[in-house]
Amino acid sequence: DQQVKQNSPSLSVQEGRISILNCDYTNSMFDYFLWYKKYPAEGPTFLISISSIKDKNEDGRFTVFLNKSAKHLSLHIVPSQPGDSAVYFCAAPLSARQLTFGSGTQLTVLP
Amino acid sequence: ETGVTQTPRHLVMGMTNKKSLKCEQHLGHNAMYWYKQSAKKPLELMFVYSLEERVENNSVPSRFSPECPNSSHLFLHLHTLQPEDSALYLCASSQDAAGVYEQYFGPGTRLTVT
């Protein structure tokens, strides 16, 4: 059973607007979360992470929010750019060396 | 070369062939991973190596055989594969240190089994 879930397989956003990608998890023991971005024909690229001691982490246009009580995290991209069009995966460590990934959300930023 | 590289990028093989996938990391990491990504599915971890020792094997069929000769190189030897093994095979590496979870991926090998 998937412990990290991305329920929206796709999302389309207009250039310049905010993109919000969502991720839910079931394991309350998770204490660290990661977001990866994947372009076609490339491997996933690490984007941003957050520790459970925080509820927000920001890096340029990318901000991740963590709501522990709801077991929910979200990635905000603002302003969205056409180059942000990619598949976004959230992930959490099951152990020191094993990440479990969501199934991904395809973001399309329309010019 | 920088980061994590994988060769070949594309591979078509018959069910009776034997082939190998190669991964090399230039990041000074000491853990390496093989993942499988099938269409519309999450990434599936196959094998983990730490300091050239296999530390995890996630119930992968024996027709997949990993090899890690040193901390920079990782191979996946393939033999008598099935068409359902067609997928994107990704290699990754990490620092394998306490509290460091970020893994860095190669571009993948797109495998088609005919």
PDB file of N, CA, C and O in Angstrom, chain A residues 2 31-32 34 36 38 41-46 49 89 93 95-99 101-103, chain B residues 9 33 35 37 42-43 45 48 50 55-56 58 88 90 96 100-107:
ATOM      1  N   GLN A   2       0.553   2.212  -0.873  1.00  0.00           N
ATOM      2  CA  GLN A   2       1.378   3.409  -0.974  1.00  0.00           C
ATOM      3  C   GLN A   2       1.272   4.247   0.281  1.00  0.00           C
ATOM      4  O   GLN A   2       0.156   4.563   0.727  1.00  0.00           O
ATOM      5  N   ASP A  31       9.467  11.863   9.101  1.00  0.00           N
ATOM      6  CA  ASP A  31       9.929  13.124   9.660  1.00  0.00           C
ATOM      7  C   ASP A  31      10.706  13.967   8.653  1.00  0.00           C
ATOM      8  O   ASP A  31      11.352  14.953   9.028  1.00  0.00           O
ATOM      9  N   TYR A  32      10.648  13.570   7.391  1.00  0.00           N
ATOM     10  CA  TYR A  32      11.384  14.312   6.363  1.00  0.00           C
ATOM     11  C   TYR A  32      10.701  14.035   5.037  1.00  0.00           C
ATOM     12  O   TYR A  32      10.261  12.905   4.786  1.00  0.00           O
ATOM     13  N   LEU A  34      10.666  15.092   0.658  1.00  0.00           N
ATOM     14  CA  LEU A  34      11.435  15.630  -0.464  1.00  0.00           C
ATOM     15  C   LEU A  34      10.514  15.786  -1.671  1.00  0.00           C
ATOM     16  O   LEU A  34       9.543  15.031  -1.837  1.00  0.00           O
ATOM     17  N   TYR A  36      10.846  16.029  -5.931  1.00  0.00           N
ATOM     18  CA  TYR A  36      11.688  15.857  -7.090  1.00  0.00           C
ATOM     19  C   TYR A  36      10.915  16.321  -8.317  1.00  0.00           C
ATOM     20  O   TYR A  36       9.688  16.218  -8.384  1.00  0.00           O
ATOM     21  N   LYS A  38      10.877  15.875 -12.618  1.00  0.00           N
ATOM     22  CA  LYS A  38      11.389  14.994 -13.677  1.00  0.00           C
ATOM     23  C   LYS A  38      10.905  15.477 -15.042  1.00  0.00           C
ATOM     24  O   LYS A  38       9.710  15.560 -15.297  1.00  0.00           O
ATOM     25  N   ALA A  41      12.689  11.882 -20.503  1.00  0.00           N
ATOM     26  CA  ALA A  41      13.998  11.364 -20.909  1.00  0.00           C
ATOM     27  C   ALA A  41      15.125  11.788 -19.953  1.00  0.00           C
ATOM     28  O   ALA A  41      16.300  11.727 -20.325  1.00  0.00           O
ATOM     29  N   GLU A  42      14.780  12.247 -18.755  1.00  0.00           N
ATOM     30  CA  GLU A  42      15.794  12.547 -17.742  1.00  0.00           C
ATOM     31  C   GLU A  42      15.412  11.879 -16.432  1.00  0.00           C
ATOM     32  O   GLU A  42      14.253  11.521 -16.211  1.00  0.00           O
ATOM     33  N   GLY A  43      16.397  11.721 -15.541  1.00  0.00           N
ATOM     34  CA  GLY A  43      16.092  11.196 -14.223  1.00  0.00           C
ATOM     35  C   GLY A  43      15.503  12.278 -13.329  1.00  0.00           C
ATOM     36  O   GLY A  43      15.611  13.470 -13.627  1.00  0.00           O
ATOM     37  N   PRO A  44      14.866  11.902 -12.220  1.00  0.00           N
ATOM     38  CA  PRO A  44      14.341  12.901 -11.283  1.00  0.00           C
ATOM     39  C   PRO A  44      15.463  13.767 -10.728  1.00  0.00           C
ATOM     40  O   PRO A  44      16.572  13.286 -10.485  1.00  0.00           O
ATOM     41  N   THR A  45      15.162  15.034 -10.514  1.00  0.00           N
ATOM     42  CA  THR A  45      16.112  15.996  -9.951  1.00  0.00           C
ATOM     43  C   THR A  45      15.583  16.471  -8.612  1.00  0.00           C
ATOM     44  O   THR A  45      14.434  16.894  -8.514  1.00  0.00           O
ATOM     45  N   PHE A  46      16.419  16.410  -7.581  1.00  0.00           N
ATOM     46  CA  PHE A  46      16.012  16.879  -6.269  1.00  0.00           C
ATOM     47  C   PHE A  46      15.707  18.379  -6.320  1.00  0.00           C
ATOM     48  O   PHE A  46      16.475  19.163  -6.885  1.00  0.00           O
ATOM     49  N   SER A  49      13.337  20.143   0.107  1.00  0.00           N
ATOM     50  CA  SER A  49      12.940  19.206   1.147  1.00  0.00           C
ATOM     51  C   SER A  49      12.437  19.967   2.369  1.00  0.00           C
ATOM     52  O   SER A  49      12.583  21.195   2.461  1.00  0.00           O
ATOM     53  N   PHE A  89       7.366  14.649  -8.097  1.00  0.00           N
ATOM     54  CA  PHE A  89       7.181  13.535  -7.168  1.00  0.00           C
ATOM     55  C   PHE A  89       7.459  14.006  -5.749  1.00  0.00           C
ATOM     56  O   PHE A  89       8.444  14.700  -5.506  1.00  0.00           O
ATOM     57  N   PRO A  93      11.452   9.236   3.486  1.00  0.00           N
ATOM     58  CA  PRO A  93      12.343   8.115   3.797  1.00  0.00           C
ATOM     59  C   PRO A  93      11.628   7.052   4.622  1.00  0.00           C
ATOM     60  O   PRO A  93      11.058   7.349   5.670  1.00  0.00           O
ATOM     61  N   SER A  95      13.560   4.476   5.487  1.00  0.00           N
ATOM     62  CA  SER A  95      14.719   4.114   6.296  1.00  0.00           C
ATOM     63  C   SER A  95      15.846   5.042   5.876  1.00  0.00           C
ATOM     64  O   SER A  95      15.645   5.935   5.057  1.00  0.00           O
ATOM     65  N   ALA A  96      17.031   4.815   6.423  1.00  0.00           N
ATOM     66  CA  ALA A  96      18.164   5.677   6.098  1.00  0.00           C
ATOM     67  C   ALA A  96      18.459   5.679   4.608  1.00  0.00           C
ATOM     68  O   ALA A  96      18.974   6.651   4.069  1.00  0.00           O
ATOM     69  N   ARG A  97      18.147   4.595   3.928  1.00  0.00           N
ATOM     70  CA  ARG A  97      18.541   4.503   2.520  1.00  0.00           C
ATOM     71  C   ARG A  97      17.370   4.261   1.586  1.00  0.00           C
ATOM     72  O   ARG A  97      17.569   4.088   0.388  1.00  0.00           O
ATOM     73  N   GLN A  98      16.170   4.185   2.079  1.00  0.00           N
ATOM     74  CA  GLN A  98      15.050   3.856   1.204  1.00  0.00           C
ATOM     75  C   GLN A  98      14.018   4.965   1.209  1.00  0.00           C
ATOM     76  O   GLN A  98      13.437   5.304   2.254  1.00  0.00           O
ATOM     77  N   LEU A  99      13.796   5.544   0.032  1.00  0.00           N
ATOM     78  CA  LEU A  99      12.755   6.542  -0.146  1.00  0.00           C
ATOM     79  C   LEU A  99      11.526   5.866  -0.735  1.00  0.00           C
ATOM     80  O   LEU A  99      11.639   4.996  -1.595  1.00  0.00           O
ATOM     81  N   PHE A 101       8.165   6.880  -2.933  1.00  0.00           N
ATOM     82  CA  PHE A 101       7.750   7.970  -3.798  1.00  0.00           C
ATOM     83  C   PHE A 101       6.249   7.916  -4.068  1.00  0.00           C
ATOM     84  O   PHE A 101       5.648   6.828  -4.124  1.00  0.00           O
ATOM     85  N   GLY A 102       5.664   9.090  -4.278  1.00  0.00           N
ATOM     86  CA  GLY A 102       4.313   9.151  -4.823  1.00  0.00           C
ATOM     87  C   GLY A 102       4.353   8.838  -6.310  1.00  0.00           C
ATOM     88  O   GLY A 102       5.420   8.678  -6.900  1.00  0.00           O
ATOM     89  N   SER A 103       3.188   8.746  -6.902  1.00  0.00           N
ATOM     90  CA  SER A 103       3.101   8.361  -8.314  1.00  0.00           C
ATOM     91  C   SER A 103       3.299   9.548  -9.252  1.00  0.00           C
ATOM     92  O   SER A 103       3.380   9.364 -10.467  1.00  0.00           O
TER      93      SER A 103
ATOM     94  N   ARG B   9      21.503   4.683 -22.928  1.00  0.00           N
ATOM     95  CA  ARG B   9      20.279   5.424 -22.633  1.00  0.00           C
ATOM     96  C   ARG B   9      19.048   4.662 -23.112  1.00  0.00           C
ATOM     97  O   ARG B   9      17.975   4.793 -22.526  1.00  0.00           O
ATOM     98  N   TYR B  33      22.026   3.067  -5.905  1.00  0.00           N
ATOM     99  CA  TYR B  33      20.705   2.450  -5.944  1.00  0.00           C
ATOM    100  C   TYR B  33      20.300   2.131  -7.388  1.00  0.00           C
ATOM    101  O   TYR B  33      20.651   2.868  -8.304  1.00  0.00           O
ATOM    102  N   TYR B  35      16.631   1.664  -9.382  1.00  0.00           N
ATOM    103  CA  TYR B  35      15.185   1.795  -9.334  1.00  0.00           C
ATOM    104  C   TYR B  35      14.605   1.356 -10.674  1.00  0.00           C
ATOM    105  O   TYR B  35      15.231   1.495 -11.713  1.00  0.00           O
ATOM    106  N   GLN B  37      11.150   2.203 -13.010  1.00  0.00           N
ATOM    107  CA  GLN B  37       9.945   3.004 -13.151  1.00  0.00           C
ATOM    108  C   GLN B  37       9.145   2.506 -14.329  1.00  0.00           C
ATOM    109  O   GLN B  37       9.562   2.644 -15.485  1.00  0.00           O
ATOM    110  N   PRO B  42       4.688   4.414  -9.284  1.00  0.00           N
ATOM    111  CA  PRO B  42       5.766   5.080  -8.541  1.00  0.00           C
ATOM    112  C   PRO B  42       7.096   4.371  -8.774  1.00  0.00           C
ATOM    113  O   PRO B  42       7.123   3.201  -9.192  1.00  0.00           O
ATOM    114  N   LEU B  43       8.167   5.066  -8.492  1.00  0.00           N
ATOM    115  CA  LEU B  43       9.489   4.442  -8.570  1.00  0.00           C
ATOM    116  C   LEU B  43       9.561   3.275  -7.592  1.00  0.00           C
ATOM    117  O   LEU B  43       9.154   3.382  -6.437  1.00  0.00           O
ATOM    118  N   LEU B  45      12.137   0.728  -5.706  1.00  0.00           N
ATOM    119  CA  LEU B  45      13.520   0.466  -5.356  1.00  0.00           C
ATOM    120  C   LEU B  45      13.824  -1.007  -5.597  1.00  0.00           C
ATOM    121  O   LEU B  45      13.080  -1.885  -5.161  1.00  0.00           O
ATOM    122  N   VAL B  48      20.085  -1.679  -3.154  1.00  0.00           N
ATOM    123  CA  VAL B  48      20.863  -0.620  -2.520  1.00  0.00           C
ATOM    124  C   VAL B  48      22.245  -1.169  -2.207  1.00  0.00           C
ATOM    125  O   VAL B  48      22.363  -2.270  -1.650  1.00  0.00           O
ATOM    126  N   SER B  50      25.870   0.028  -0.256  1.00  0.00           N
ATOM    127  CA  SER B  50      26.581   0.992   0.565  1.00  0.00           C
ATOM    128  C   SER B  50      28.018   0.520   0.709  1.00  0.00           C
ATOM    129  O   SER B  50      28.249  -0.616   1.152  1.00  0.00           O
ATOM    130  N   VAL B  55      23.048  -3.892   0.552  1.00  0.00           N
ATOM    131  CA  VAL B  55      22.376  -3.798   1.847  1.00  0.00           C
ATOM    132  C   VAL B  55      20.875  -3.989   1.741  1.00  0.00           C
ATOM    133  O   VAL B  55      20.206  -4.214   2.750  1.00  0.00           O
ATOM    134  N   GLU B  56      20.331  -3.876   0.535  1.00  0.00           N
ATOM    135  CA  GLU B  56      18.906  -4.120   0.361  1.00  0.00           C
ATOM    136  C   GLU B  56      18.650  -4.741  -0.994  1.00  0.00           C
ATOM    137  O   GLU B  56      19.265  -4.385  -1.988  1.00  0.00           O
ATOM    138  N   ASN B  58      15.043  -5.697  -2.784  1.00  0.00           N
ATOM    139  CA  ASN B  58      13.596  -5.661  -2.586  1.00  0.00           C
ATOM    140  C   ASN B  58      12.872  -6.713  -3.406  1.00  0.00           C
ATOM    141  O   ASN B  58      12.105  -6.385  -4.312  1.00  0.00           O
ATOM    142  N   LEU B  88      11.762   2.068 -17.418  1.00  0.00           N
ATOM    143  CA  LEU B  88      12.900   2.975 -17.280  1.00  0.00           C
ATOM    144  C   LEU B  88      13.666   2.546 -16.031  1.00  0.00           C
ATOM    145  O   LEU B  88      13.086   2.451 -14.948  1.00  0.00           O
ATOM    146  N   LEU B  90      16.513   3.420 -13.415  1.00  0.00           N
ATOM    147  CA  LEU B  90      17.215   4.592 -12.916  1.00  0.00           C
ATOM    148  C   LEU B  90      18.240   4.196 -11.867  1.00  0.00           C
ATOM    149  O   LEU B  90      17.969   3.378 -10.989  1.00  0.00           O
ATOM    150  N   ASP B  96      24.845   8.641   2.025  1.00  0.00           N
ATOM    151  CA  ASP B  96      24.701   7.570   3.026  1.00  0.00           C
ATOM    152  C   ASP B  96      25.217   8.025   4.392  1.00  0.00           C
ATOM    153  O   ASP B  96      26.034   7.351   5.028  1.00  0.00           O
ATOM    154  N   VAL B 100      20.811  12.335   6.056  1.00  0.00           N
ATOM    155  CA  VAL B 100      20.946  12.847   4.681  1.00  0.00           C
ATOM    156  C   VAL B 100      20.166  11.920   3.774  1.00  0.00           C
ATOM    157  O   VAL B 100      20.574  10.782   3.539  1.00  0.00           O
ATOM    158  N   TYR B 101      19.032  12.361   3.278  1.00  0.00           N
ATOM    159  CA  TYR B 101      18.160  11.487   2.520  1.00  0.00           C
ATOM    160  C   TYR B 101      18.158  11.765   1.019  1.00  0.00           C
ATOM    161  O   TYR B 101      17.627  10.976   0.249  1.00  0.00           O
ATOM    162  N   GLU B 102      18.739  12.895   0.616  1.00  0.00           N
ATOM    163  CA  GLU B 102      18.648  13.257  -0.798  1.00  0.00           C
ATOM    164  C   GLU B 102      19.418  12.275  -1.659  1.00  0.00           C
ATOM    165  O   GLU B 102      20.583  11.974  -1.395  1.00  0.00           O
ATOM    166  N   GLN B 103      18.735  11.788  -2.684  1.00  0.00           N
ATOM    167  CA  GLN B 103      19.367  10.911  -3.657  1.00  0.00           C
ATOM    168  C   GLN B 103      19.420  11.644  -4.995  1.00  0.00           C
ATOM    169  O   GLN B 103      18.509  12.400  -5.339  1.00  0.00           O
ATOM    170  N   TYR B 104      20.493  11.382  -5.737  1.00  0.00           N
ATOM    171  CA  TYR B 104      20.708  12.055  -7.004  1.00  0.00           C
ATOM    172  C   TYR B 104      20.664  11.019  -8.112  1.00  0.00           C
ATOM    173  O   TYR B 104      21.383  10.018  -8.058  1.00  0.00           O
ATOM    174  N   PHE B 105      19.827  11.281  -9.094  1.00  0.00           N
ATOM    175  CA  PHE B 105      19.521  10.291 -10.118  1.00  0.00           C
ATOM    176  C   PHE B 105      20.269  10.532 -11.419  1.00  0.00           C
ATOM    177  O   PHE B 105      20.558  11.677 -11.796  1.00  0.00           O
ATOM    178  N   GLY B 106      20.523   9.431 -12.111  1.00  0.00           N
ATOM    179  CA  GLY B 106      20.996   9.498 -13.483  1.00  0.00           C
ATOM    180  C   GLY B 106      19.829   9.668 -14.431  1.00  0.00           C
ATOM    181  O   GLY B 106      18.672   9.696 -14.002  1.00  0.00           O
ATOM    182  N   PRO B 107      20.104   9.753 -15.735  1.00  0.00           N
ATOM    183  CA  PRO B 107      19.049   9.982 -16.724  1.00  0.00           C
ATOM    184  C   PRO B 107      18.219   8.752 -17.027  1.00  0.00           C
ATOM    185  O   PRO B 107      17.149   8.856 -17.622  1.00  0.00           O
TER     186      PRO B 107
END
